[in-house]
Coordinates of C-alpha atoms (C1' of nucleotides) in Angstrom, one line a residue:
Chain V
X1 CA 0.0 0.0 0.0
X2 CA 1.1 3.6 -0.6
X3 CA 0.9 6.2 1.4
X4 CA 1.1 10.1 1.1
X5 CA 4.6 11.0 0.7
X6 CA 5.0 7.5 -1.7
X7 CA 2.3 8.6 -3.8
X8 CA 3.9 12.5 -4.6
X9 CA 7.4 10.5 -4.6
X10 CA 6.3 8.4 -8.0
X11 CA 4.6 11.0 -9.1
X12 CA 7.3 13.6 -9.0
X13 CA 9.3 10.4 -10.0
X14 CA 7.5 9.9 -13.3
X15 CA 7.3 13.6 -14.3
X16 CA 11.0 13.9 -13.8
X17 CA 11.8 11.9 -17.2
X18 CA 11.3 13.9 -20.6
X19 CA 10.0 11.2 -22.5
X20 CA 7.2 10.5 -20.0
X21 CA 6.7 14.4 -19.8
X22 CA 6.2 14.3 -23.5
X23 CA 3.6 11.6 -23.2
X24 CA 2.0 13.5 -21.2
X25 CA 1.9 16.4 -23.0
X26 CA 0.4 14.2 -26.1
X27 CA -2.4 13.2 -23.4
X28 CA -3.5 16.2 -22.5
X29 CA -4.4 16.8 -25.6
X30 CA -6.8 13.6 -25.8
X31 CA -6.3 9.8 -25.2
X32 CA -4.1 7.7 -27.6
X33 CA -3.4 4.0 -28.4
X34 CA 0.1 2.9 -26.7
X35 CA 1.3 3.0 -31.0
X36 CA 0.1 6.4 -31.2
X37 CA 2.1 7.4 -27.8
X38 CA 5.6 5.7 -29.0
X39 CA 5.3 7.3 -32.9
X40 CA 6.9 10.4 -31.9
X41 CA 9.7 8.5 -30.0
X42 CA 12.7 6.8 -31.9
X43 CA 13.3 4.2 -28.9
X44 CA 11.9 0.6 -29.4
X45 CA 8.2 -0.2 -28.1
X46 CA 8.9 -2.2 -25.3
X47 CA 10.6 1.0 -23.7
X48 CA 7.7 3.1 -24.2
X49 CA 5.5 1.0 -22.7
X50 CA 7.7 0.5 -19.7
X51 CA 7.5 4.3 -19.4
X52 CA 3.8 3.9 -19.8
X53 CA 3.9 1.7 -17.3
X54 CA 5.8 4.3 -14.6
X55 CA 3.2 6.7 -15.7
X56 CA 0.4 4.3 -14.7
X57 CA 1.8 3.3 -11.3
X58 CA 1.7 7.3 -10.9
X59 CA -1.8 7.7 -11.7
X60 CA -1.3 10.0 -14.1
X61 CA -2.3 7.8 -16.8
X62 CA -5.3 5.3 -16.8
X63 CA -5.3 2.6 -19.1
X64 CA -7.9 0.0 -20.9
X65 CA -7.3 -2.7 -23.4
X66 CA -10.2 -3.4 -26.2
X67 CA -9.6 -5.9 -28.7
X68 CA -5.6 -5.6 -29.4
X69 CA -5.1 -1.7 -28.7
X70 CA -4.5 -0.3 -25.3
X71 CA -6.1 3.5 -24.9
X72 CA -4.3 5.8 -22.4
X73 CA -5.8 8.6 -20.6
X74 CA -4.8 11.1 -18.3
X75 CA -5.9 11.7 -14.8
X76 CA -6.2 15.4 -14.1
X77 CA -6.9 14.8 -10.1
X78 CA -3.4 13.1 -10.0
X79 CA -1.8 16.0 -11.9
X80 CA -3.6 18.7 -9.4
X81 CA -2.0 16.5 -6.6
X82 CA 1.6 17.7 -7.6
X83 CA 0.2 20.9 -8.6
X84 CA -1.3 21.5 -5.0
X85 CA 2.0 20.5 -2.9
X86 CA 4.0 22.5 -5.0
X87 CA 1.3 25.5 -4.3
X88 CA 1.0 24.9 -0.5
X89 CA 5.1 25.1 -0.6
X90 CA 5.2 28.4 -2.4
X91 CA 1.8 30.0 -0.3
X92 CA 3.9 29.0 2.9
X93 CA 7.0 31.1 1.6
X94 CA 5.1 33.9 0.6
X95 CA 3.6 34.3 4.1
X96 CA 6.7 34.0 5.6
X97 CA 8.1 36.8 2.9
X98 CA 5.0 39.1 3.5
X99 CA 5.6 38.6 7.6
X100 CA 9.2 39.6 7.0
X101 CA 8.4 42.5 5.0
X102 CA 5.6 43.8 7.8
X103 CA 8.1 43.1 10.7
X104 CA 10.8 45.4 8.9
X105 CA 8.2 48.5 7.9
X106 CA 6.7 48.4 11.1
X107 CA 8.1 50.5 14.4
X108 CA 9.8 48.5 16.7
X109 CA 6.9 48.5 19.0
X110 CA 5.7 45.1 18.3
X111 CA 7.0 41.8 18.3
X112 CA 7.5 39.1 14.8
X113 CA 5.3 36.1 15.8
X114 CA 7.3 33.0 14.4
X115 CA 7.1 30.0 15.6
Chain Y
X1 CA 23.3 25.7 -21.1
X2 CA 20.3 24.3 -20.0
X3 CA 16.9 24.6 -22.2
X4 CA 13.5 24.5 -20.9
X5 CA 12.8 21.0 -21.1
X6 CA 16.5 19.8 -19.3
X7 CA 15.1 22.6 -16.4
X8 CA 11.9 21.1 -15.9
X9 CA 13.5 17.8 -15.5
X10 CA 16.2 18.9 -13.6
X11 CA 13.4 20.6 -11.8
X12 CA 11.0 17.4 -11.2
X13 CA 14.0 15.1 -10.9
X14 CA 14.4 17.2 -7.4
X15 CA 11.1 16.8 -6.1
X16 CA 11.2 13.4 -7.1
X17 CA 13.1 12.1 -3.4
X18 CA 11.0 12.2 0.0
X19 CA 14.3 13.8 1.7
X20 CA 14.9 16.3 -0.8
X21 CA 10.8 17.4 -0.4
X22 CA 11.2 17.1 3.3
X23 CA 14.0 20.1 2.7
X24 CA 12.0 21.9 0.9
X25 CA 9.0 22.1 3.1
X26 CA 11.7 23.1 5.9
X27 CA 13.1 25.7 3.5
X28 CA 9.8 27.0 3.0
X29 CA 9.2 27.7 7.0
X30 CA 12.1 30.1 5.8
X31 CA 16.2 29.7 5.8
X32 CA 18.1 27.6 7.4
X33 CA 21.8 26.4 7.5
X34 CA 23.1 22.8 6.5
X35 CA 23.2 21.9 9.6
X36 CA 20.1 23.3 10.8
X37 CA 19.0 21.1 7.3
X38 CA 20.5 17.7 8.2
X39 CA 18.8 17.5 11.5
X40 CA 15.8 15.6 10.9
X41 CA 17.9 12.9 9.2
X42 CA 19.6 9.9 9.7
X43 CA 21.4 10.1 7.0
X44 CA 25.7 11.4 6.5
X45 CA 26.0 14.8 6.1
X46 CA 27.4 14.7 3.2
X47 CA 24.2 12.7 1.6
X48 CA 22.2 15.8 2.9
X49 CA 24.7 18.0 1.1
X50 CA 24.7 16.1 -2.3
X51 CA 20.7 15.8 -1.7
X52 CA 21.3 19.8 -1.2
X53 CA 23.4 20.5 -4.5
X54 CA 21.1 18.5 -6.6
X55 CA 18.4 21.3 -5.1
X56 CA 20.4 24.6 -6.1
X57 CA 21.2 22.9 -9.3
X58 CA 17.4 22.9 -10.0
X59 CA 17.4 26.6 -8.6
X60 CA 15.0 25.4 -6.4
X61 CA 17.3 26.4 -3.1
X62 CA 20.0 29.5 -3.1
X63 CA 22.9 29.4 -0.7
X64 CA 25.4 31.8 0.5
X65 CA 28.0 31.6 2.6
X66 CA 29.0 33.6 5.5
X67 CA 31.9 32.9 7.9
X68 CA 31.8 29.1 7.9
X69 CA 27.7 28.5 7.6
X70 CA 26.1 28.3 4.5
X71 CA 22.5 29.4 4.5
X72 CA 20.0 28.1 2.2
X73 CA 16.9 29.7 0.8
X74 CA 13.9 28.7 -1.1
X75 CA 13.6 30.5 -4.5
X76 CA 9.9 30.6 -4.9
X77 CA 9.7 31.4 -8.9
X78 CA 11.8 28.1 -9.5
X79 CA 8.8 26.0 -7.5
X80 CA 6.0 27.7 -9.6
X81 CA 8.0 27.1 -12.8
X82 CA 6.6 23.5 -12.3
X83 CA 3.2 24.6 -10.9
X84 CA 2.6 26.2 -14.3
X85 CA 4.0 23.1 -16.5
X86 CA 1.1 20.9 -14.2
X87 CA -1.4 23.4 -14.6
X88 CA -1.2 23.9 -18.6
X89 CA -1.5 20.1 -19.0
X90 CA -4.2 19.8 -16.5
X91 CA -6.1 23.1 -17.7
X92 CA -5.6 21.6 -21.6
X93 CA -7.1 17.9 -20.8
X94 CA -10.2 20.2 -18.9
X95 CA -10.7 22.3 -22.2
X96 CA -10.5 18.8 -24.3
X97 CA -13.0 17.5 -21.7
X98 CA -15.7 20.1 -22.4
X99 CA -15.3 20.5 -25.6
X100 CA -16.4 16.8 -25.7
X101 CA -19.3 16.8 -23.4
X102 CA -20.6 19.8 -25.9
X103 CA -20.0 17.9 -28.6
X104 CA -22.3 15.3 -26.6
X105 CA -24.7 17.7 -25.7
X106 CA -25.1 19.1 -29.1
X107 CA -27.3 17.8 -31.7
X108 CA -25.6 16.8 -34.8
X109 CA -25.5 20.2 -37.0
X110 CA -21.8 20.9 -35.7
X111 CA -18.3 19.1 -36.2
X112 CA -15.9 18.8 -33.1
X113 CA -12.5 20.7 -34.7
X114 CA -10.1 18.6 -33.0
X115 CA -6.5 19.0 -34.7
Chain F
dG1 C1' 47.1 28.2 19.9
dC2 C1' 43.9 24.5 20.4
dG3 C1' 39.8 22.2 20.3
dT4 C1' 35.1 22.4 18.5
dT5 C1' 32.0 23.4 14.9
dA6 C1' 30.5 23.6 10.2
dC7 C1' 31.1 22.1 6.4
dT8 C1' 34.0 20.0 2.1
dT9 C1' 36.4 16.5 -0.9
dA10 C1' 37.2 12.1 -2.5
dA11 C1' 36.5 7.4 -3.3
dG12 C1' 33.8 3.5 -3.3
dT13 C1' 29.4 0.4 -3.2
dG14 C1' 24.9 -1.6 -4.2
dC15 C1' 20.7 -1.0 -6.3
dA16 C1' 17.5 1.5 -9.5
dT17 C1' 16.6 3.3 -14.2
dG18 C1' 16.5 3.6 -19.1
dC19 C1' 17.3 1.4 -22.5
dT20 C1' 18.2 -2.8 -25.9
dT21 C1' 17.1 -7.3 -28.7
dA22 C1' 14.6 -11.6 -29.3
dA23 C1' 10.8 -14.2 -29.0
dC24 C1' 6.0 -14.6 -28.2
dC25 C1' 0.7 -13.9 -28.4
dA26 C1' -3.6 -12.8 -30.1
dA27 C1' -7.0 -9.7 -32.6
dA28 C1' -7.8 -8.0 -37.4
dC29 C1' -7.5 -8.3 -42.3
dC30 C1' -7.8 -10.5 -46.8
Chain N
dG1 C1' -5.7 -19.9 -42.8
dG2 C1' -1.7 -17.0 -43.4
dT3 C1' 0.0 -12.3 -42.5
dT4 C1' 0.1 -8.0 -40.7
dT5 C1' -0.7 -5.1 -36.7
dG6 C1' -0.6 -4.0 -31.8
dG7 C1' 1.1 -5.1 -27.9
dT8 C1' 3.6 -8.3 -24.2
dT9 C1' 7.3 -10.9 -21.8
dA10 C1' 11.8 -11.8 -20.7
dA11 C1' 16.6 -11.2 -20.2
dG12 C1' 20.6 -8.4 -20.3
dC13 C1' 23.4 -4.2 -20.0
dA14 C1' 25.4 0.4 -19.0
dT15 C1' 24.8 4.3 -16.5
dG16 C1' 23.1 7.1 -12.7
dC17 C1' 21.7 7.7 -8.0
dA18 C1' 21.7 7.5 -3.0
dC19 C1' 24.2 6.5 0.1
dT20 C1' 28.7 5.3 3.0
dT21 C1' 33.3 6.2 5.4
dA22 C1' 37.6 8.6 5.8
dA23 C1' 40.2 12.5 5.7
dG24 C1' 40.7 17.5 5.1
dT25 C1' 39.9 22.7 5.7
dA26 C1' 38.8 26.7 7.7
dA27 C1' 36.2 29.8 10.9
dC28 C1' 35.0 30.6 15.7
dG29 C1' 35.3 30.4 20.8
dC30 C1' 38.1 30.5 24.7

DNA sequence: GCGTTACTTAAGTGCATGCTTAACCAAACC
DNA sequence: GGTTTGGTTAAGCATGCACTTAAGTAACGC
């Protein structure tokens, strides 16, 4: 089983690798058959579809098989989960930076609260 | 020289590790020096620093040094360089989803103009 | 000046990652 | 029913990554 920080750890994980960005990329712009994914690649199959595979054990990408051709499609609420820790990390920096600015324009007569 | 695509890996390939996010979040409570860094770690020092290098070589962290501490910061334009990339994906698959429900929810007098 | 603190450098190790080729399977096509 | 087409399985290989220990440097505190 996965938990939290696993989950943003292979997700972060499969997003770090060009060629999976890339297949990304392609998804976002509507599902395609694992053929249709590798066509813009010049490595063998079997390597796309072990990035495909990466991508799936993300999330990112959801996969079903009809007859002979696998479609891939991409999960937006996985992407958002990256999206929203990197957020919460930037928000929390920015409230520190605004606190930092008011402690330094105000008087001396009251005290920075951090901690 | 690094392009855009060899930053956002760079970038992602950083948030990729669970120690290297751990930093971060600590980073974005505000500065702190390597030391102050390695604390919550079992791990050498110098792991934390390699796990520290790989961060400023995203230009995720800035550090300067001063007598014989370094001080690392958090370089928030860096963390939503890879908000944005997340975003655009996710906000493109959205569009491509309801453009497709209108196409469903339309009677037949209109073509979809997907290319 | 001498020890302690705060890193830094270097070298090595084991395991993960990103490929490859070769062989296989089964749906679709004629 | 034989051949493409679309994908799968397996095995192997080179490189990269996340550590380790050991030894070194340089500022600071007394």
């Amino acid at each position: 089983m996965l938990n939290q920080t696993d989950r943003i750890d292979t997700l972060f994980q499969a997003l770090a690798d060009p060629t999976r960005r890339m297949m990304v990329e392609r998804l976002s712009r509507g599902p395609a058959s694992v053929s249709e994914l590798a066509k813009p690649f010049r490595m063998s199959l079997p390597a796309v579809v072990q990035h495909l595979a990466i991508l799936e054990q993300s999330g990112l990408v959801k996969t079903r098989k009809l007859g002979r051709v696998r479609t891939c499609t991409i999960d937006n609420s996985v992407l958002s989960l990256a999206e929203t820790w990197l957020n919460e990390r930037r928000q929390e920096w920015e409230r520190k930076l605004d606190r930092l600015e008011t402690f330094l324009a105000e008087p001396e007569d009251e005290e920075p609260h951090n901690g």
